[in-house]
Amino acid sequence: SSPSSSPSLEPTSTPSSTPSALPSAQPSHSPSSVPTSIPSSTPSKLPSSHPSYSPSLQPSPQPSSAPSSQPSWDPLDFSTEENEFGSFGSMFFVKAKAKITVTSFAIYTDAAVTGPIEVYSRPGKYFGHEVSSTGWALMFNLTVDMFGQDEATELDITDVEIKYGDYQSFFIWSPINDVMYNLGGSEG
């Protein structure tokens, strides 16, 4: 039998194997199992049950009316109160899960002293650049009061913007004091 030329007034008990050429007069009461290939022209009234896997192409014109229930980032734990390991410098990289701006670091040092600390940064992973100054930008260079192992020392660096999916390397160094760290399983 051939399909009818006008839509039925009631839905069928089983869906058809091919989509209709014309949109239905009213929306369905449940979402489709497959997303459309073209976004709709108006936003839905209800939020998605899961976040999208890619960022929006453009920011929304207005901020949300309520704050997020959780922060959109996780702070990097460079060291904890254990402070088992230390070195005059520590090099590491991060991968941005969203567009971020790094504005500061809180570090622990081996001793409570006043002295110089420098922070350098470069795009990408530091591999192959550990002993070369080429490509590293100085983001912080001050004499500061380092608070030792019991209190974090705040370093307000020149802002470093990292785009979604990009890697950025950092090198925190002091010529007179160990920067404390804990051993990790991976970088990024």
PDB file of C-alpha atoms in Angstrom:
ATOM      1  CA  SER A   1       0.000   0.000   0.000  1.00  0.00           C
ATOM      2  CA  SER A   2       1.216   3.538  -0.670  1.00  0.00           C
ATOM      3  CA  PRO A   3       1.451   6.296   1.954  1.00  0.00           C
ATOM      4  CA  SER A   4      -1.396   8.721   2.346  1.00  0.00           C
ATOM      5  CA  SER A   5      -1.050  12.264   1.022  1.00  0.00           C
ATOM      6  CA  SER A   6      -2.114  13.879   4.312  1.00  0.00           C
ATOM      7  CA  PRO A   7      -0.931  13.204   7.865  1.00  0.00           C
ATOM      8  CA  SER A   8      -3.055  11.114  10.208  1.00  0.00           C
ATOM      9  CA  LEU A   9      -4.717  12.871  13.149  1.00  0.00           C
ATOM     10  CA  GLU A  10      -3.427  10.338  15.693  1.00  0.00           C
ATOM     11  CA  PRO A  11       0.072   8.875  15.951  1.00  0.00           C
ATOM     12  CA  THR A  12       0.607   5.292  14.876  1.00  0.00           C
ATOM     13  CA  SER A  13       1.628   2.655  17.405  1.00  0.00           C
ATOM     14  CA  THR A  14       4.910   2.018  15.584  1.00  0.00           C
ATOM     15  CA  PRO A  15       7.088   4.643  13.896  1.00  0.00           C
ATOM     16  CA  SER A  16       7.515   4.585  10.121  1.00  0.00           C
ATOM     17  CA  SER A  17      10.824   3.437   8.683  1.00  0.00           C
ATOM     18  CA  THR A  18      11.424   6.735   6.866  1.00  0.00           C
ATOM     19  CA  PRO A  19      10.796  10.296   8.029  1.00  0.00           C
ATOM     20  CA  SER A  20       7.886  12.241   6.587  1.00  0.00           C
ATOM     21  CA  ALA A  21       8.558  14.966   4.036  1.00  0.00           C
ATOM     22  CA  LEU A  22       6.616  17.551   6.074  1.00  0.00           C
ATOM     23  CA  PRO A  23       7.079  18.412   9.748  1.00  0.00           C
ATOM     24  CA  SER A  24       4.327  17.378  12.140  1.00  0.00           C
ATOM     25  CA  ALA A  25       1.817  20.005  13.255  1.00  0.00           C
ATOM     26  CA  GLN A  26       2.729  19.523  16.942  1.00  0.00           C
ATOM     27  CA  PRO A  27       5.966  18.478  18.624  1.00  0.00           C
ATOM     28  CA  SER A  28       6.314  14.962  19.978  1.00  0.00           C
ATOM     29  CA  HIS A  29       6.250  14.424  23.744  1.00  0.00           C
ATOM     30  CA  SER A  30       9.587  12.653  23.836  1.00  0.00           C
ATOM     31  CA  PRO A  31      12.959  13.549  22.334  1.00  0.00           C
ATOM     32  CA  SER A  32      14.225  11.797  19.232  1.00  0.00           C
ATOM     33  CA  SER A  33      16.897   9.172  19.732  1.00  0.00           C
ATOM     34  CA  VAL A  34      19.139  10.712  17.071  1.00  0.00           C
ATOM     35  CA  PRO A  35      20.105  14.413  17.062  1.00  0.00           C
ATOM     36  CA  THR A  36      19.237  16.484  14.007  1.00  0.00           C
ATOM     37  CA  SER A  37      21.997  17.462  11.606  1.00  0.00           C
ATOM     38  CA  ILE A  38      20.931  21.133  11.698  1.00  0.00           C
ATOM     39  CA  PRO A  39      20.408  23.019  14.977  1.00  0.00           C
ATOM     40  CA  SER A  40      16.956  24.439  15.657  1.00  0.00           C
ATOM     41  CA  SER A  41      16.455  28.181  15.240  1.00  0.00           C
ATOM     42  CA  THR A  42      15.123  28.647  18.789  1.00  0.00           C
ATOM     43  CA  PRO A  43      16.488  27.179  22.023  1.00  0.00           C
ATOM     44  CA  SER A  44      14.564  24.489  23.854  1.00  0.00           C
ATOM     45  CA  LYS A  45      12.666  25.465  27.001  1.00  0.00           C
ATOM     46  CA  LEU A  46      14.292  22.738  29.113  1.00  0.00           C
ATOM     47  CA  PRO A  47      18.023  22.279  29.742  1.00  0.00           C
ATOM     48  CA  SER A  48      19.808  19.263  28.293  1.00  0.00           C
ATOM     49  CA  SER A  49      20.251  16.297  30.590  1.00  0.00           C
ATOM     50  CA  HIS A  50      23.984  16.195  29.725  1.00  0.00           C
ATOM     51  CA  PRO A  51      26.456  18.895  28.676  1.00  0.00           C
ATOM     52  CA  SER A  52      27.514  18.995  25.042  1.00  0.00           C
ATOM     53  CA  TYR A  53      30.893  17.552  24.111  1.00  0.00           C
ATOM     54  CA  SER A  54      32.032  20.676  22.299  1.00  0.00           C
ATOM     55  CA  PRO A  55      31.947  24.326  23.312  1.00  0.00           C
ATOM     56  CA  SER A  56      29.476  26.785  21.808  1.00  0.00           C
ATOM     57  CA  LEU A  57      30.675  28.652  18.745  1.00  0.00           C
ATOM     58  CA  GLN A  58      29.671  31.944  20.339  1.00  0.00           C
ATOM     59  CA  PRO A  59      29.088  32.907  23.968  1.00  0.00           C
ATOM     60  CA  SER A  60      25.520  33.461  25.087  1.00  0.00           C
ATOM     61  CA  PRO A  61      24.380  37.105  25.024  1.00  0.00           C
ATOM     62  CA  GLN A  62      23.520  37.076  28.747  1.00  0.00           C
ATOM     63  CA  PRO A  63      24.984  35.303  31.762  1.00  0.00           C
ATOM     64  CA  SER A  64      22.898  32.578  33.361  1.00  0.00           C
ATOM     65  CA  SER A  65      20.466  33.645  36.051  1.00  0.00           C
ATOM     66  CA  ALA A  66      21.922  31.242  38.623  1.00  0.00           C
ATOM     67  CA  PRO A  67      25.512  30.191  39.332  1.00  0.00           C
ATOM     68  CA  SER A  68      26.690  26.704  38.424  1.00  0.00           C
ATOM     69  CA  SER A  69      26.339  24.106  41.154  1.00  0.00           C
ATOM     70  CA  GLN A  70      30.017  23.178  40.758  1.00  0.00           C
ATOM     71  CA  PRO A  71      33.078  25.062  39.496  1.00  0.00           C
ATOM     72  CA  SER A  72      33.851  24.607  35.819  1.00  0.00           C
ATOM     73  CA  TRP A  73      37.500  23.854  36.601  1.00  0.00           C
ATOM     74  CA  ASP A  74      39.508  21.804  39.016  1.00  0.00           C
ATOM     75  CA  PRO A  75      42.373  23.525  40.823  1.00  0.00           C
ATOM     76  CA  LEU A  76      45.795  22.059  40.112  1.00  0.00           C
ATOM     77  CA  ASP A  77      47.216  20.545  43.279  1.00  0.00           C
ATOM     78  CA  PHE A  78      50.912  21.242  42.919  1.00  0.00           C
ATOM     79  CA  SER A  79      51.647  19.999  46.410  1.00  0.00           C
ATOM     80  CA  THR A  80      49.769  19.063  49.533  1.00  0.00           C
ATOM     81  CA  GLU A  81      50.666  19.269  53.180  1.00  0.00           C
ATOM     82  CA  GLU A  82      52.777  16.112  52.727  1.00  0.00           C
ATOM     83  CA  ASN A  83      55.479  18.070  50.828  1.00  0.00           C
ATOM     84  CA  GLU A  84      57.621  15.015  50.274  1.00  0.00           C
ATOM     85  CA  PHE A  85      59.584  16.234  47.260  1.00  0.00           C
ATOM     86  CA  GLY A  86      61.208  19.512  46.314  1.00  0.00           C
ATOM     87  CA  SER A  87      63.469  21.040  43.714  1.00  0.00           C
ATOM     88  CA  PHE A  88      64.678  24.519  42.795  1.00  0.00           C
ATOM     89  CA  GLY A  89      62.318  24.310  39.833  1.00  0.00           C
ATOM     90  CA  SER A  90      59.385  22.351  38.550  1.00  0.00           C
ATOM     91  CA  MET A  91      58.236  22.046  34.937  1.00  0.00           C
ATOM     92  CA  PHE A  92      54.782  20.803  33.954  1.00  0.00           C
ATOM     93  CA  PHE A  93      52.069  21.242  31.353  1.00  0.00           C
ATOM     94  CA  VAL A  94      48.298  21.448  31.426  1.00  0.00           C
ATOM     95  CA  LYS A  95      45.659  20.715  28.796  1.00  0.00           C
ATOM     96  CA  ALA A  96      42.637  23.019  28.786  1.00  0.00           C
ATOM     97  CA  LYS A  97      39.286  21.202  28.935  1.00  0.00           C
ATOM     98  CA  ALA A  98      37.675  24.578  28.186  1.00  0.00           C
ATOM     99  CA  LYS A  99      39.054  28.024  27.359  1.00  0.00           C
ATOM    100  CA  ILE A 100      40.783  29.129  30.576  1.00  0.00           C
ATOM    101  CA  THR A 101      42.997  31.908  31.864  1.00  0.00           C
ATOM    102  CA  VAL A 102      45.705  31.049  34.394  1.00  0.00           C
ATOM    103  CA  THR A 103      46.155  34.060  36.668  1.00  0.00           C
ATOM    104  CA  SER A 104      48.083  32.710  39.658  1.00  0.00           C
ATOM    105  CA  PHE A 105      49.765  29.777  41.340  1.00  0.00           C
ATOM    106  CA  ALA A 106      49.801  28.850  45.014  1.00  0.00           C
ATOM    107  CA  ILE A 107      52.977  26.952  45.852  1.00  0.00           C
ATOM    108  CA  TYR A 108      54.654  25.536  48.933  1.00  0.00           C
ATOM    109  CA  THR A 109      58.386  25.955  49.466  1.00  0.00           C
ATOM    110  CA  ASP A 110      60.866  24.030  51.567  1.00  0.00           C
ATOM    111  CA  ALA A 111      61.721  26.957  53.848  1.00  0.00           C
ATOM    112  CA  ALA A 112      60.102  30.201  54.960  1.00  0.00           C
ATOM    113  CA  VAL A 113      62.461  32.788  53.443  1.00  0.00           C
ATOM    114  CA  THR A 114      62.401  35.942  51.325  1.00  0.00           C
ATOM    115  CA  GLY A 115      63.822  35.507  47.852  1.00  0.00           C
ATOM    116  CA  PRO A 116      63.302  35.512  44.103  1.00  0.00           C
ATOM    117  CA  ILE A 117      60.810  33.320  42.259  1.00  0.00           C
ATOM    118  CA  GLU A 118      60.360  33.194  38.511  1.00  0.00           C
ATOM    119  CA  VAL A 119      57.523  31.653  36.490  1.00  0.00           C
ATOM    120  CA  TYR A 120      57.901  30.964  32.775  1.00  0.00           C
ATOM    121  CA  SER A 121      55.339  29.714  30.267  1.00  0.00           C
ATOM    122  CA  ARG A 122      55.308  28.446  26.697  1.00  0.00           C
ATOM    123  CA  PRO A 123      52.596  27.071  24.400  1.00  0.00           C
ATOM    124  CA  GLY A 124      52.511  23.319  23.906  1.00  0.00           C
ATOM    125  CA  LYS A 125      54.324  20.645  25.859  1.00  0.00           C
ATOM    126  CA  TYR A 126      57.753  21.437  27.257  1.00  0.00           C
ATOM    127  CA  PHE A 127      59.344  18.194  25.959  1.00  0.00           C
ATOM    128  CA  GLY A 128      62.540  19.044  24.096  1.00  0.00           C
ATOM    129  CA  HIS A 129      62.661  22.541  25.640  1.00  0.00           C
ATOM    130  CA  GLU A 130      63.816  21.649  29.166  1.00  0.00           C
ATOM    131  CA  VAL A 131      67.290  23.166  28.815  1.00  0.00           C
ATOM    132  CA  SER A 132      66.616  25.952  26.312  1.00  0.00           C
ATOM    133  CA  SER A 133      65.235  29.416  27.067  1.00  0.00           C
ATOM    134  CA  THR A 134      63.936  29.746  23.494  1.00  0.00           C
ATOM    135  CA  GLY A 135      60.153  30.077  23.410  1.00  0.00           C
ATOM    136  CA  TRP A 136      59.689  30.532  27.160  1.00  0.00           C
ATOM    137  CA  ALA A 137      58.021  33.788  28.274  1.00  0.00           C
ATOM    138  CA  LEU A 138      58.694  35.270  31.714  1.00  0.00           C
ATOM    139  CA  MET A 139      55.327  35.591  33.519  1.00  0.00           C
ATOM    140  CA  PHE A 140      56.515  36.407  37.059  1.00  0.00           C
ATOM    141  CA  ASN A 141      59.818  37.682  38.444  1.00  0.00           C
ATOM    142  CA  LEU A 142      59.704  39.101  41.962  1.00  0.00           C
ATOM    143  CA  THR A 143      61.322  38.777  45.354  1.00  0.00           C
ATOM    144  CA  VAL A 144      58.598  37.423  47.621  1.00  0.00           C
ATOM    145  CA  ASP A 145      58.058  36.195  51.163  1.00  0.00           C
ATOM    146  CA  MET A 146      57.886  32.416  50.790  1.00  0.00           C
ATOM    147  CA  PHE A 147      55.867  30.869  53.603  1.00  0.00           C
ATOM    148  CA  GLY A 148      57.442  27.416  53.624  1.00  0.00           C
ATOM    149  CA  GLN A 149      55.671  24.098  53.961  1.00  0.00           C
ATOM    150  CA  ASP A 150      52.821  25.211  56.231  1.00  0.00           C
ATOM    151  CA  GLU A 151      51.281  27.998  54.152  1.00  0.00           C
ATOM    152  CA  ALA A 152      50.916  28.457  50.406  1.00  0.00           C
ATOM    153  CA  THR A 153      52.770  31.299  48.698  1.00  0.00           C
ATOM    154  CA  GLU A 154      50.552  33.080  46.125  1.00  0.00           C
ATOM    155  CA  LEU A 155      52.144  34.084  42.824  1.00  0.00           C
ATOM    156  CA  ASP A 156      49.965  36.422  40.742  1.00  0.00           C
ATOM    157  CA  ILE A 157      51.400  35.887  37.273  1.00  0.00           C
ATOM    158  CA  THR A 158      50.781  37.694  33.986  1.00  0.00           C
ATOM    159  CA  ASP A 159      47.562  36.139  32.644  1.00  0.00           C
ATOM    160  CA  VAL A 160      48.039  33.112  30.382  1.00  0.00           C
ATOM    161  CA  GLU A 161      45.042  32.278  28.180  1.00  0.00           C
ATOM    162  CA  ILE A 162      44.761  28.661  27.051  1.00  0.00           C
ATOM    163  CA  LYS A 163      42.245  27.743  24.353  1.00  0.00           C
ATOM    164  CA  TYR A 164      40.094  24.610  24.540  1.00  0.00           C
ATOM    165  CA  GLY A 165      42.181  21.523  23.786  1.00  0.00           C
ATOM    166  CA  ASP A 166      45.550  23.347  23.809  1.00  0.00           C
ATOM    167  CA  TYR A 167      48.534  22.476  25.984  1.00  0.00           C
ATOM    168  CA  GLN A 168      50.522  25.081  27.934  1.00  0.00           C
ATOM    169  CA  SER A 169      53.775  24.488  29.802  1.00  0.00           C
ATOM    170  CA  PHE A 170      54.917  26.228  32.973  1.00  0.00           C
ATOM    171  CA  PHE A 171      58.233  26.367  34.826  1.00  0.00           C
ATOM    172  CA  ILE A 172      58.287  27.637  38.431  1.00  0.00           C
ATOM    173  CA  TRP A 173      61.810  28.313  39.690  1.00  0.00           C
ATOM    174  CA  SER A 174      63.622  29.746  42.694  1.00  0.00           C
ATOM    175  CA  PRO A 175      67.427  29.873  42.915  1.00  0.00           C
ATOM    176  CA  ILE A 176      67.388  29.772  46.742  1.00  0.00           C
ATOM    177  CA  ASN A 177      64.467  27.550  47.800  1.00  0.00           C
ATOM    178  CA  ASP A 178      62.886  24.259  46.833  1.00  0.00           C
ATOM    179  CA  VAL A 179      59.436  24.383  45.216  1.00  0.00           C
ATOM    180  CA  MET A 180      57.575  21.447  46.775  1.00  0.00           C
ATOM    181  CA  TYR A 181      55.607  18.906  44.750  1.00  0.00           C
ATOM    182  CA  ASN A 182      54.046  15.463  44.966  1.00  0.00           C
ATOM    183  CA  LEU A 183      54.666  12.701  42.488  1.00  0.00           C
ATOM    184  CA  GLY A 184      51.802  12.246  40.057  1.00  0.00           C
ATOM    185  CA  GLY A 185      50.805   9.559  37.605  1.00  0.00           C
ATOM    186  CA  SER A 186      50.457  11.795  34.557  1.00  0.00           C
ATOM    187  CA  GLU A 187      50.544  15.358  33.312  1.00  0.00           C
ATOM    188  CA  GLY A 188      47.864  17.197  31.424  1.00  0.00           C
TER     189      GLY A 188
END
